[in-house]
Amino acid sequence: MACSTLGSVKFLFMAPVILVFLFIINLMTSPGHWWVQWPALGLGIAWVINLFKVMRALVVMGGLAGLAALVASRRRW
């Protein structure tokens, strides 16, 4: 799970960079025809899916941290 989450975080930063490069290539090769919209659609869908994966991992980690804090505070009493 950790490797998958790290890959998702990496993708969240790399997808916009890839899209910028594709946009520049589109401008240089065929400015009248915007084929870059199709890779942008696919990357956008994948980006949202990876964002949800990262958010789920953060919620789980936050819940575990809260549980650990609760257990630690109960042991002090």
PDB file of C-alpha atoms in Angstrom:
ATOM      1  CA  MET A   1       0.000   0.000   0.000  1.00  0.00           C
ATOM      2  CA  ALA A   2       2.806   2.437   0.841  1.00  0.00           C
ATOM      3  CA  CYS A   3       4.467   1.995  -2.538  1.00  0.00           C
ATOM      4  CA  SER A   4       1.142   2.529  -4.276  1.00  0.00           C
ATOM      5  CA  THR A   5       0.472   5.680  -2.271  1.00  0.00           C
ATOM      6  CA  LEU A   6       3.924   7.089  -2.993  1.00  0.00           C
ATOM      7  CA  GLY A   7       3.397   6.382  -6.682  1.00  0.00           C
ATOM      8  CA  SER A   8       0.075   8.202  -6.521  1.00  0.00           C
ATOM      9  CA  VAL A   9       1.692  11.238  -4.882  1.00  0.00           C
ATOM     10  CA  LYS A  10       4.395  11.238  -7.549  1.00  0.00           C
ATOM     11  CA  PHE A  11       1.751  11.085 -10.273  1.00  0.00           C
ATOM     12  CA  LEU A  12      -0.078  14.082  -8.774  1.00  0.00           C
ATOM     13  CA  PHE A  13       3.028  16.176  -9.460  1.00  0.00           C
ATOM     14  CA  MET A  14       4.150  14.554 -12.716  1.00  0.00           C
ATOM     15  CA  ALA A  15       0.836  14.567 -14.616  1.00  0.00           C
ATOM     16  CA  PRO A  16       0.651  18.388 -14.911  1.00  0.00           C
ATOM     17  CA  VAL A  17       4.291  18.462 -16.069  1.00  0.00           C
ATOM     18  CA  ILE A  18       3.554  15.843 -18.737  1.00  0.00           C
ATOM     19  CA  LEU A  19       0.478  17.793 -19.804  1.00  0.00           C
ATOM     20  CA  VAL A  20       2.492  21.018 -20.184  1.00  0.00           C
ATOM     21  CA  PHE A  21       5.003  19.210 -22.399  1.00  0.00           C
ATOM     22  CA  LEU A  22       2.204  17.768 -24.530  1.00  0.00           C
ATOM     23  CA  PHE A  23       0.623  21.217 -24.804  1.00  0.00           C
ATOM     24  CA  ILE A  24       3.920  22.700 -26.016  1.00  0.00           C
ATOM     25  CA  ILE A  25       4.333  19.882 -28.535  1.00  0.00           C
ATOM     26  CA  ASN A  26       0.767  20.496 -29.729  1.00  0.00           C
ATOM     27  CA  LEU A  27       1.475  24.217 -30.181  1.00  0.00           C
ATOM     28  CA  MET A  28       4.628  23.530 -32.180  1.00  0.00           C
ATOM     29  CA  THR A  29       3.313  20.740 -34.401  1.00  0.00           C
ATOM     30  CA  SER A  30      -0.340  21.513 -35.104  1.00  0.00           C
ATOM     31  CA  PRO A  31      -1.611  24.754 -33.557  1.00  0.00           C
ATOM     32  CA  GLY A  32      -4.955  24.618 -35.390  1.00  0.00           C
ATOM     33  CA  HIS A  33      -5.832  21.127 -34.196  1.00  0.00           C
ATOM     34  CA  TRP A  34      -6.037  20.608 -30.422  1.00  0.00           C
ATOM     35  CA  TRP A  35      -5.312  16.898 -30.021  1.00  0.00           C
ATOM     36  CA  VAL A  36      -3.892  17.594 -26.558  1.00  0.00           C
ATOM     37  CA  GLN A  37      -7.419  17.628 -25.150  1.00  0.00           C
ATOM     38  CA  TRP A  38      -7.626  13.813 -25.298  1.00  0.00           C
ATOM     39  CA  PRO A  39      -4.457  13.115 -23.303  1.00  0.00           C
ATOM     40  CA  ALA A  40      -5.579  15.877 -20.920  1.00  0.00           C
ATOM     41  CA  LEU A  41      -8.888  14.080 -20.401  1.00  0.00           C
ATOM     42  CA  GLY A  42      -7.159  10.771 -19.651  1.00  0.00           C
ATOM     43  CA  LEU A  43      -4.565  12.356 -17.393  1.00  0.00           C
ATOM     44  CA  GLY A  44      -7.278  14.325 -15.619  1.00  0.00           C
ATOM     45  CA  ILE A  45      -9.304  11.216 -14.851  1.00  0.00           C
ATOM     46  CA  ALA A  46      -6.198   9.375 -13.632  1.00  0.00           C
ATOM     47  CA  TRP A  47      -5.180  12.439 -11.579  1.00  0.00           C
ATOM     48  CA  VAL A  48      -8.532  12.546  -9.770  1.00  0.00           C
ATOM     49  CA  ILE A  49      -8.386   8.797  -9.049  1.00  0.00           C
ATOM     50  CA  ASN A  50      -4.870   9.156  -7.625  1.00  0.00           C
ATOM     51  CA  LEU A  51      -5.952  12.184  -5.596  1.00  0.00           C
ATOM     52  CA  PHE A  52      -8.665  10.075  -3.954  1.00  0.00           C
ATOM     53  CA  LYS A  53      -6.112   7.339  -3.213  1.00  0.00           C
ATOM     54  CA  VAL A  54      -3.835   9.840  -1.494  1.00  0.00           C
ATOM     55  CA  MET A  55      -6.725  11.400   0.426  1.00  0.00           C
ATOM     56  CA  ARG A  56      -7.858   7.953   1.614  1.00  0.00           C
ATOM     57  CA  ALA A  57      -4.334   7.171   2.821  1.00  0.00           C
ATOM     58  CA  LEU A  58      -4.180  10.502   4.669  1.00  0.00           C
ATOM     59  CA  VAL A  59      -7.533   9.859   6.354  1.00  0.00           C
ATOM     60  CA  VAL A  60      -6.398   6.391   7.442  1.00  0.00           C
ATOM     61  CA  MET A  61      -3.093   7.759   8.752  1.00  0.00           C
ATOM     62  CA  GLY A  62      -4.906  10.559  10.588  1.00  0.00           C
ATOM     63  CA  GLY A  63      -7.319   8.099  12.139  1.00  0.00           C
ATOM     64  CA  LEU A  64      -4.469   5.877  13.286  1.00  0.00           C
ATOM     65  CA  ALA A  65      -2.628   8.888  14.719  1.00  0.00           C
ATOM     66  CA  GLY A  66      -5.785   9.951  16.569  1.00  0.00           C
ATOM     67  CA  LEU A  67      -6.275   6.445  17.909  1.00  0.00           C
ATOM     68  CA  ALA A  68      -2.656   6.315  19.068  1.00  0.00           C
ATOM     69  CA  ALA A  69      -3.046   9.693  20.802  1.00  0.00           C
ATOM     70  CA  LEU A  70      -6.223   8.493  22.511  1.00  0.00           C
ATOM     71  CA  VAL A  71      -4.548   5.318  23.736  1.00  0.00           C
ATOM     72  CA  ALA A  72      -1.508   7.279  24.917  1.00  0.00           C
ATOM     73  CA  SER A  73      -3.665   9.771  26.824  1.00  0.00           C
ATOM     74  CA  ARG A  74      -5.648   6.963  28.504  1.00  0.00           C
ATOM     75  CA  ARG A  75      -2.448   5.264  29.689  1.00  0.00           C
ATOM     76  CA  ARG A  76      -1.332   8.382  31.559  1.00  0.00           C
ATOM     77  CA  TRP A  77      -4.355   8.318  33.820  1.00  0.00           C
TER      78      TRP A  77
END
